[in-house]
Amino acid sequence: MLRNDGRVDTVVDFAPGVDRFLLQGGLSLGQIAIAQQGANTTLRYLNQAEPSVILLNVQASSLTPESFQTQALVPSFNSLTVFGDSLSDPGNLFGLTGFFPPFPYSQGRFSNGDLWVDYLSDDIGLEPAQVQNFAVGGATTGRDNGLDPLISSLTGTEVNLPGLLDEVDSYLSSLGSGSANPDGLYVVWAGANDLFNLPSDPAAIPAFLANSVQNIATAIGNLAARGADTFLVPNLPNLGLTPRTLGDGTSQQATALSLGFNTGLANALTALEQTLPIDIIPVDLFGLTNEIIGAPAEFGFTNVTDALLNQGLLDDPGYFWWDQQHPTTRVHDLLSDVFQVALVEAGYLQSGDALLPALSAAAEADWLPQGAGSGLASLTSLSNAPLNSLVPSPDNWLAVSGDLS
């Protein structure tokens, strides 16, 4: 059994093709870095500096998807409600505009395939009727939407698309005089569009970030006031590692802004748990992006700096980024896995009795060859067809300077 519990196990008699590992606690192949060290193979989990398993006299290239099994996960919550931006939007913005984002974006999603919420709900067995997703691409943490100027210019009509607080209001209005489901899980994830639409005065940025964090706290507080009590709240990934900020020279500033926002968010979430009868499950995506992009080969990525969209392909399992600021569907699959581990550790997902293949039959087609420094891919296979057109992302990042401490 493979567990993410900090132990180091040495396995002396693992026989590839005969023996199998059981992944427990929400672990997935995408979260395991495989490396060849001399005659031995090491397995290391995300967020761990040292290998957790050493396979003596085993070649990494001999491991296959059949070398691993997973356990079905059973949720203790019976519904999933999502609020956020393009990282969670299942096609809501496309429904509001009728055209954006266009092909080759996948079915109104800001990626080349399914998003984390698609993978998560499927993995834990939630039916479509159990999932409500209010996320809208471009949403800031407040009532503004960063895509308003672009959509207005493309349509010739002024639009006012929703922000996070508007999404929460829509959900609460749908309840009428009723209460939120106390047995549901509520995901609140936003903030990137605030950082992509900063005030022009650098001196105003600290207060702007504080207000953005307060918006998230307000969203959670308003939901809690109507009965919601279990929240999963990811922080921002390192926006300084996106192709967008790497390309326009604002990478260092974007990293500092991400850190400043995340520090404020962590403090706000702690304060909320101390004052409200709620449970908040934080997820550190800043650390996740740093770890994977810092050692991409260990996790099976071959390109973590360029946008796949710009290469004229719909899919390449080695790419981390789909466009200038949105990840590929493979990364979304990994995000789902990371969220599942957080939910297992918090007690909201339990291991079931059913044993499952570590990869679906479709995903096995994209299994990456194992060797020194290579990782395991868990993704949905898409066509490698060339694109007819490339869609640039709006460029409204403001270069800033100043002390964010």
Short mmCIF file of C-alpha atoms in Angstrom, two decimals:
data_model
loop_
_atom_site.label_atom_id
_atom_site.label_comp_id
_atom_site.label_asym_id
_atom_site.label_seq_id
_atom_site.Cartn_x
_atom_site.Cartn_y
_atom_site.Cartn_z
CA MET A 1 0.00 0.00 0.00
CA LEU A 2 1.19 3.51 -0.81
CA ARG A 3 0.29 6.19 1.74
CA ASN A 4 1.15 9.85 1.96
CA ASP A 5 2.09 9.63 5.64
CA GLY A 6 5.74 10.71 5.68
CA ARG A 7 7.19 7.22 6.06
CA VAL A 8 9.97 5.82 3.88
CA ASP A 9 9.46 2.18 2.88
CA THR A 10 12.05 0.03 1.15
CA VAL A 11 10.58 -2.77 -0.95
CA VAL A 12 13.03 -5.56 -1.71
CA ASP A 13 10.88 -7.99 -3.69
CA PHE A 14 8.57 -5.98 -5.97
CA ALA A 15 8.01 -7.89 -9.22
CA PRO A 16 6.77 -5.70 -12.10
CA GLY A 17 3.99 -7.39 -14.01
CA VAL A 18 3.10 -9.50 -10.97
CA ASP A 19 2.85 -7.23 -7.93
CA ARG A 20 0.75 -4.08 -7.63
CA PHE A 21 0.64 -1.10 -5.30
CA LEU A 22 -2.63 0.08 -3.77
CA LEU A 23 -2.89 3.87 -3.72
CA GLN A 24 -4.69 5.03 -0.58
CA GLY A 25 -5.94 8.29 0.87
CA GLY A 26 -6.88 9.85 -2.45
CA LEU A 27 -3.43 9.42 -3.97
CA SER A 28 -3.25 9.15 -7.75
CA LEU A 29 -0.58 8.39 -10.30
CA GLY A 30 -0.41 12.06 -11.24
CA GLN A 31 0.79 12.89 -7.73
CA ILE A 32 3.71 10.47 -7.80
CA ALA A 33 7.14 11.38 -9.14
CA ILE A 34 9.07 8.34 -10.34
CA ALA A 35 12.84 8.44 -10.70
CA GLN A 36 15.62 6.00 -11.46
CA GLN A 37 18.44 6.10 -8.91
CA GLY A 38 21.12 3.64 -9.88
CA ALA A 39 19.61 0.17 -9.88
CA ASN A 40 16.63 1.30 -7.80
CA THR A 41 13.39 3.18 -8.46
CA THR A 42 12.03 5.83 -6.10
CA LEU A 43 8.45 7.04 -5.67
CA ARG A 44 7.93 10.53 -4.25
CA TYR A 45 4.64 12.25 -3.52
CA LEU A 46 3.78 15.88 -4.09
CA ASN A 47 4.68 18.10 -1.13
CA GLN A 48 7.34 15.67 0.10
CA ALA A 49 11.02 16.42 -0.28
CA GLU A 50 12.21 12.82 0.02
CA PRO A 51 11.07 9.57 -1.64
CA SER A 52 8.43 7.62 0.24
CA VAL A 53 9.13 4.29 -1.44
CA ILE A 54 12.35 2.75 -2.73
CA LEU A 55 12.03 -0.28 -5.00
CA LEU A 56 15.29 -2.20 -4.90
CA ASN A 57 16.61 -3.50 -8.22
CA VAL A 58 13.58 -2.32 -10.18
CA GLN A 59 13.76 -0.31 -13.40
CA ALA A 60 11.35 2.62 -13.55
CA SER A 61 10.64 1.77 -17.18
CA SER A 62 9.17 -1.57 -16.07
CA LEU A 63 6.29 0.09 -14.19
CA THR A 64 2.99 0.27 -16.05
CA PRO A 65 -0.52 1.45 -15.15
CA GLU A 66 -1.25 -2.13 -14.13
CA SER A 67 1.41 -1.77 -11.42
CA PHE A 68 -1.05 0.35 -9.43
CA GLN A 69 -4.63 0.20 -8.16
CA THR A 70 -6.77 2.77 -6.40
CA GLN A 71 -9.72 2.57 -4.04
CA ALA A 72 -13.08 4.12 -4.71
CA LEU A 73 -13.71 7.20 -2.57
CA VAL A 74 -17.06 7.77 -0.87
CA PRO A 75 -18.00 11.36 0.06
CA SER A 76 -19.66 12.28 3.33
CA PHE A 77 -21.24 15.27 1.53
CA ASN A 78 -24.16 14.85 -0.86
CA SER A 79 -23.82 17.94 -3.05
CA LEU A 80 -21.12 20.14 -4.54
CA THR A 81 -21.61 23.87 -5.13
CA VAL A 82 -18.88 25.88 -6.88
CA PHE A 83 -18.20 29.62 -7.04
CA GLY A 84 -15.27 31.07 -8.95
CA ASP A 85 -13.79 32.17 -12.25
CA SER A 86 -12.49 30.63 -15.48
CA LEU A 87 -10.58 27.94 -13.60
CA SER A 88 -13.96 26.49 -12.59
CA ASP A 89 -16.35 27.75 -15.31
CA PRO A 90 -18.05 24.75 -17.02
CA GLY A 91 -19.45 26.92 -19.81
CA ASN A 92 -21.43 29.56 -17.94
CA LEU A 93 -19.70 32.48 -19.68
CA PHE A 94 -20.30 30.82 -23.03
CA GLY A 95 -23.96 30.50 -22.11
CA LEU A 96 -24.16 34.19 -21.18
CA THR A 97 -22.36 35.46 -24.30
CA GLY A 98 -23.23 32.77 -26.82
CA PHE A 99 -19.69 32.64 -28.20
CA PHE A 100 -16.91 33.06 -25.63
CA PRO A 101 -14.56 31.32 -25.21
CA PRO A 102 -14.69 30.03 -28.81
CA PHE A 103 -13.18 26.93 -30.37
CA PRO A 104 -10.62 25.48 -29.77
CA TYR A 105 -11.57 25.98 -26.13
CA SER A 106 -13.43 22.83 -25.10
CA GLN A 107 -17.20 23.16 -24.75
CA GLY A 108 -17.07 26.63 -23.21
CA ARG A 109 -14.33 25.67 -20.76
CA PHE A 110 -11.11 27.67 -20.47
CA SER A 111 -9.00 24.61 -21.23
CA ASN A 112 -8.58 21.86 -23.81
CA GLY A 113 -10.86 19.42 -21.99
CA ASP A 114 -12.53 18.75 -18.67
CA LEU A 115 -11.92 20.90 -15.59
CA TRP A 116 -11.13 19.83 -12.04
CA VAL A 117 -14.81 19.91 -11.08
CA ASP A 118 -15.64 17.48 -13.89
CA TYR A 119 -12.94 15.07 -12.76
CA LEU A 120 -13.78 15.44 -9.07
CA SER A 121 -17.51 14.85 -9.40
CA ASP A 122 -16.89 11.85 -11.64
CA ASP A 123 -14.21 10.35 -9.40
CA ILE A 124 -16.33 10.46 -6.25
CA GLY A 125 -19.57 9.43 -7.92
CA LEU A 126 -21.63 12.61 -7.75
CA GLU A 127 -24.54 12.75 -10.19
CA PRO A 128 -25.05 15.90 -12.33
CA ALA A 129 -28.08 16.83 -10.21
CA GLN A 130 -25.82 16.94 -7.14
CA VAL A 131 -23.48 19.56 -8.66
CA GLN A 132 -24.24 23.27 -9.01
CA ASN A 133 -21.56 25.41 -10.62
CA PHE A 134 -21.98 29.19 -10.62
CA ALA A 135 -18.40 30.03 -11.70
CA VAL A 136 -18.07 32.52 -14.56
CA GLY A 137 -14.91 33.22 -16.53
CA GLY A 138 -13.43 36.63 -15.76
CA ALA A 139 -15.08 36.92 -12.34
CA THR A 140 -13.21 38.95 -9.76
CA THR A 141 -13.75 38.38 -6.05
CA GLY A 142 -16.22 41.26 -5.95
CA ARG A 143 -18.94 42.32 -8.40
CA ASP A 144 -16.74 43.14 -11.37
CA ASN A 145 -15.71 40.89 -14.22
CA GLY A 146 -12.36 41.29 -15.91
CA LEU A 147 -13.77 40.26 -19.28
CA ASP A 148 -16.40 43.01 -19.44
CA PRO A 149 -14.25 45.31 -21.64
CA LEU A 150 -13.33 42.53 -24.07
CA ILE A 151 -16.84 41.12 -24.44
CA SER A 152 -18.28 44.64 -24.75
CA SER A 153 -15.83 45.50 -27.53
CA LEU A 154 -16.51 42.24 -29.38
CA THR A 155 -20.30 42.62 -29.21
CA GLY A 156 -20.59 46.40 -29.47
CA THR A 157 -22.86 46.31 -26.42
CA GLU A 158 -21.89 47.13 -22.86
CA VAL A 159 -22.08 44.05 -20.66
CA ASN A 160 -21.87 43.60 -16.90
CA LEU A 161 -20.90 40.02 -16.26
CA PRO A 162 -21.01 38.65 -12.71
CA GLY A 163 -18.26 38.57 -10.14
CA LEU A 164 -17.91 36.14 -7.24
CA LEU A 165 -20.27 38.01 -4.91
CA ASP A 166 -22.89 38.10 -7.68
CA GLU A 167 -22.55 34.34 -8.10
CA VAL A 168 -23.15 33.82 -4.39
CA ASP A 169 -26.15 36.15 -4.50
CA SER A 170 -27.60 34.15 -7.41
CA TYR A 171 -27.27 30.93 -5.46
CA LEU A 172 -28.78 32.38 -2.30
CA SER A 173 -31.66 33.86 -4.30
CA SER A 174 -32.34 30.44 -5.79
CA LEU A 175 -32.93 29.13 -2.26
CA GLY A 176 -35.88 31.47 -1.74
CA SER A 177 -36.67 31.37 1.96
CA GLY A 178 -34.88 28.04 2.36
CA SER A 179 -31.44 27.20 3.68
CA ALA A 180 -28.26 26.01 2.04
CA ASN A 181 -27.65 22.28 2.22
CA PRO A 182 -25.79 21.69 5.52
CA ASP A 183 -24.51 18.37 4.14
CA GLY A 184 -23.01 19.92 1.01
CA LEU A 185 -19.48 20.95 0.08
CA TYR A 186 -18.97 24.53 -1.09
CA VAL A 187 -15.93 25.50 -3.16
CA VAL A 188 -14.95 29.18 -3.23
CA TRP A 189 -11.97 29.88 -5.50
CA ALA A 190 -11.21 33.28 -7.00
CA GLY A 191 -8.67 36.08 -6.98
CA ALA A 192 -6.59 35.76 -10.14
CA ASN A 193 -8.69 38.26 -12.09
CA ASP A 194 -8.27 40.80 -9.31
CA LEU A 195 -4.52 40.54 -9.76
CA PHE A 196 -4.87 40.83 -13.54
CA ASN A 197 -6.87 44.06 -13.09
CA LEU A 198 -4.87 46.02 -10.53
CA PRO A 199 -5.23 49.74 -9.80
CA SER A 200 -2.77 51.88 -11.74
CA ASP A 201 -1.42 53.47 -8.55
CA PRO A 202 1.07 51.07 -6.91
CA ALA A 203 0.39 52.65 -3.52
CA ALA A 204 -3.22 51.48 -3.74
CA ILE A 205 -2.37 47.83 -4.33
CA PRO A 206 -2.06 46.61 -0.69
CA ALA A 207 -5.53 47.95 0.14
CA PHE A 208 -6.84 46.50 -3.12
CA LEU A 209 -5.53 43.04 -2.20
CA ALA A 210 -6.99 43.34 1.29
CA ASN A 211 -10.39 44.16 -0.22
CA SER A 212 -10.14 41.16 -2.55
CA VAL A 213 -9.48 38.87 0.39
CA GLN A 214 -12.37 40.45 2.28
CA ASN A 215 -14.65 39.71 -0.67
CA ILE A 216 -13.88 36.01 -0.34
CA ALA A 217 -14.50 36.19 3.40
CA THR A 218 -17.80 37.95 2.71
CA ALA A 219 -18.81 35.26 0.21
CA ILE A 220 -18.10 32.52 2.75
CA GLY A 221 -19.84 34.45 5.52
CA ASN A 222 -22.97 35.01 3.42
CA LEU A 223 -23.12 31.31 2.55
CA ALA A 224 -22.57 30.32 6.18
CA ALA A 225 -25.38 32.63 7.28
CA ARG A 226 -27.76 30.53 5.17
CA GLY A 227 -26.56 27.20 6.51
CA ALA A 228 -23.48 26.20 4.50
CA ASP A 229 -20.79 24.91 6.85
CA THR A 230 -18.13 23.01 4.85
CA PHE A 231 -15.88 24.91 2.47
CA LEU A 232 -12.94 23.99 0.27
CA VAL A 233 -10.92 27.13 -0.48
CA PRO A 234 -7.84 26.88 -2.72
CA ASN A 235 -5.39 29.76 -2.74
CA LEU A 236 -3.91 31.27 -5.89
CA PRO A 237 -1.29 29.38 -7.88
CA ASN A 238 1.94 31.22 -8.54
CA LEU A 239 0.80 33.62 -11.27
CA GLY A 240 4.43 34.50 -11.88
CA LEU A 241 4.84 31.13 -13.58
CA THR A 242 2.21 31.64 -16.28
CA PRO A 243 3.27 32.16 -19.91
CA ARG A 244 1.53 35.53 -19.71
CA THR A 245 3.67 36.99 -16.95
CA LEU A 246 6.84 35.22 -18.08
CA GLY A 247 6.35 36.77 -21.50
CA ASP A 248 5.60 40.35 -20.49
CA GLY A 249 8.29 40.74 -17.84
CA THR A 250 5.97 40.86 -14.82
CA SER A 251 6.76 37.40 -13.45
CA GLN A 252 8.50 38.60 -10.29
CA GLN A 253 5.74 41.08 -9.53
CA ALA A 254 3.04 38.48 -10.16
CA THR A 255 4.72 36.07 -7.76
CA ALA A 256 4.89 38.76 -5.08
CA LEU A 257 1.24 39.65 -5.62
CA SER A 258 0.20 36.00 -5.43
CA LEU A 259 2.09 35.62 -2.16
CA GLY A 260 0.57 38.78 -0.73
CA PHE A 261 -2.94 37.68 -1.65
CA ASN A 262 -2.42 34.17 -0.29
CA THR A 263 -1.02 35.42 3.01
CA GLY A 264 -4.05 37.62 3.51
CA LEU A 265 -6.38 34.80 2.50
CA ALA A 266 -4.84 32.36 4.98
CA ASN A 267 -5.27 34.87 7.80
CA ALA A 268 -8.86 35.57 6.79
CA LEU A 269 -9.77 31.87 6.67
CA THR A 270 -8.29 31.33 10.13
CA ALA A 271 -10.34 34.23 11.48
CA LEU A 272 -13.52 32.89 9.86
CA GLU A 273 -13.11 29.47 11.46
CA GLN A 274 -12.57 31.11 14.83
CA THR A 275 -15.75 33.17 14.60
CA LEU A 276 -18.18 30.98 12.62
CA PRO A 277 -19.33 27.36 13.15
CA ILE A 278 -17.83 26.25 9.84
CA ASP A 279 -15.06 23.98 8.60
CA ILE A 280 -12.68 25.34 5.96
CA ILE A 281 -10.37 23.06 3.99
CA PRO A 282 -7.55 25.15 2.50
CA VAL A 283 -5.54 23.90 -0.48
CA ASP A 284 -2.09 25.28 -1.26
CA LEU A 285 -1.93 25.65 -5.03
CA PHE A 286 0.92 28.16 -4.85
CA GLY A 287 3.16 25.45 -3.46
CA LEU A 288 1.79 22.92 -5.94
CA THR A 289 2.65 25.00 -8.99
CA ASN A 290 6.09 25.80 -7.61
CA GLU A 291 6.83 22.13 -7.02
CA ILE A 292 5.65 20.80 -10.36
CA ILE A 293 7.08 23.60 -12.48
CA GLY A 294 10.31 23.47 -10.47
CA ALA A 295 10.81 19.78 -11.36
CA PRO A 296 8.52 19.16 -14.35
CA ALA A 297 10.16 15.99 -15.64
CA GLU A 298 9.50 14.22 -12.35
CA PHE A 299 5.77 14.61 -12.96
CA GLY A 300 5.81 13.87 -16.68
CA PHE A 301 5.73 17.44 -18.01
CA THR A 302 8.00 18.47 -20.85
CA ASN A 303 6.93 22.11 -21.23
CA VAL A 304 5.87 24.37 -18.35
CA THR A 305 6.59 27.77 -19.90
CA ASP A 306 4.71 27.88 -23.21
CA ALA A 307 1.02 27.76 -24.11
CA LEU A 308 -0.09 24.61 -25.91
CA LEU A 309 -2.64 26.72 -27.80
CA ASN A 310 0.21 28.57 -29.50
CA GLN A 311 1.70 25.31 -30.80
CA GLY A 312 -1.31 24.55 -33.00
CA LEU A 313 -2.27 21.39 -31.10
CA LEU A 314 -5.35 20.41 -29.13
CA ASP A 315 -3.47 18.11 -26.82
CA ASP A 316 0.05 17.24 -25.74
CA PRO A 317 0.38 15.41 -22.40
CA GLY A 318 3.66 17.16 -21.69
CA TYR A 319 2.23 20.69 -21.58
CA PHE A 320 1.23 22.36 -18.32
CA TRP A 321 -0.38 25.48 -19.82
CA TRP A 322 -3.24 25.53 -22.32
CA ASP A 323 -3.17 29.27 -23.03
CA GLN A 324 -1.40 32.26 -21.52
CA GLN A 325 -2.87 31.75 -18.05
CA HIS A 326 -5.05 28.63 -17.96
CA PRO A 327 -3.78 25.08 -17.41
CA THR A 328 -4.39 22.05 -19.59
CA THR A 329 -6.99 19.42 -18.80
CA ARG A 330 -4.20 17.19 -17.55
CA VAL A 331 -3.38 19.75 -14.87
CA HIS A 332 -7.07 20.00 -13.99
CA ASP A 333 -7.09 16.22 -13.50
CA LEU A 334 -4.17 16.63 -11.13
CA LEU A 335 -5.96 19.48 -9.30
CA SER A 336 -8.91 17.16 -8.75
CA ASP A 337 -6.55 14.58 -7.27
CA VAL A 338 -5.01 17.17 -4.95
CA PHE A 339 -8.46 18.33 -3.82
CA GLN A 340 -9.41 14.72 -3.13
CA VAL A 341 -6.37 14.22 -0.92
CA ALA A 342 -7.30 17.37 1.03
CA LEU A 343 -10.85 16.06 1.47
CA VAL A 344 -9.58 12.66 2.60
CA GLU A 345 -7.27 14.26 5.16
CA ALA A 346 -10.15 16.43 6.42
CA GLY A 347 -12.42 13.40 6.78
CA TYR A 348 -14.89 14.23 4.00
CA LEU A 349 -13.87 11.38 1.70
CA GLN A 350 -13.50 7.81 2.89
CA SER A 351 -12.05 4.80 1.11
CA GLY A 352 -14.65 2.40 -0.21
CA ASP A 353 -14.32 -1.33 -0.74
CA ALA A 354 -14.12 -1.30 -4.53
CA LEU A 355 -10.67 -1.56 -6.13
CA LEU A 356 -10.24 0.38 -9.36
CA PRO A 357 -7.62 0.61 -12.11
CA ALA A 358 -5.17 3.44 -11.50
CA LEU A 359 -5.87 4.78 -15.00
CA SER A 360 -8.89 4.54 -17.26
CA ALA A 361 -8.52 2.75 -20.57
CA ALA A 362 -8.55 6.09 -22.39
CA ALA A 363 -5.88 7.55 -20.14
CA GLU A 364 -3.60 4.56 -20.61
CA ALA A 365 -3.12 5.65 -24.21
CA ASP A 366 -1.24 8.68 -22.87
CA TRP A 367 0.90 6.76 -20.40
CA LEU A 368 4.34 8.34 -20.54
CA PRO A 369 7.36 6.01 -20.84
CA GLN A 370 9.01 5.59 -17.48
CA GLY A 371 12.65 6.32 -16.93
CA ALA A 372 14.99 8.59 -15.06
CA GLY A 373 13.15 11.76 -14.15
CA SER A 374 9.89 10.90 -15.86
CA GLY A 375 6.48 10.85 -14.23
CA LEU A 376 3.08 9.26 -14.61
CA ALA A 377 0.38 10.87 -16.70
CA SER A 378 -3.30 10.72 -15.77
CA LEU A 379 -5.27 12.61 -18.38
CA THR A 380 -8.04 12.54 -20.92
CA SER A 381 -6.83 11.87 -24.45
CA LEU A 382 -7.76 14.44 -27.10
CA SER A 383 -7.08 14.79 -30.79
CA ASN A 384 -3.68 16.05 -31.92
CA ALA A 385 -5.31 17.89 -34.81
CA PRO A 386 -3.92 21.32 -35.78
CA LEU A 387 -5.99 24.34 -34.88
CA ASN A 388 -7.72 26.46 -37.47
CA SER A 389 -7.19 29.63 -35.49
CA LEU A 390 -5.54 30.85 -32.34
CA VAL A 391 -7.44 32.95 -29.82
CA PRO A 392 -5.31 35.48 -27.91
CA SER A 393 -6.14 36.16 -24.30
CA PRO A 394 -6.89 39.74 -23.24
CA ASP A 395 -3.86 41.66 -22.10
CA ASN A 396 -4.88 43.76 -19.12
CA TRP A 397 -2.03 42.93 -16.75
CA LEU A 398 -0.71 46.09 -15.14
CA ALA A 399 2.98 46.28 -14.37
CA VAL A 400 3.40 47.48 -10.80
CA SER A 401 6.06 48.09 -8.24
CA GLY A 402 6.07 48.69 -4.53
CA ASP A 403 6.36 46.92 -1.22
CA LEU A 404 3.61 44.37 -0.63
CA SER A 405 4.74 43.31 2.81
#
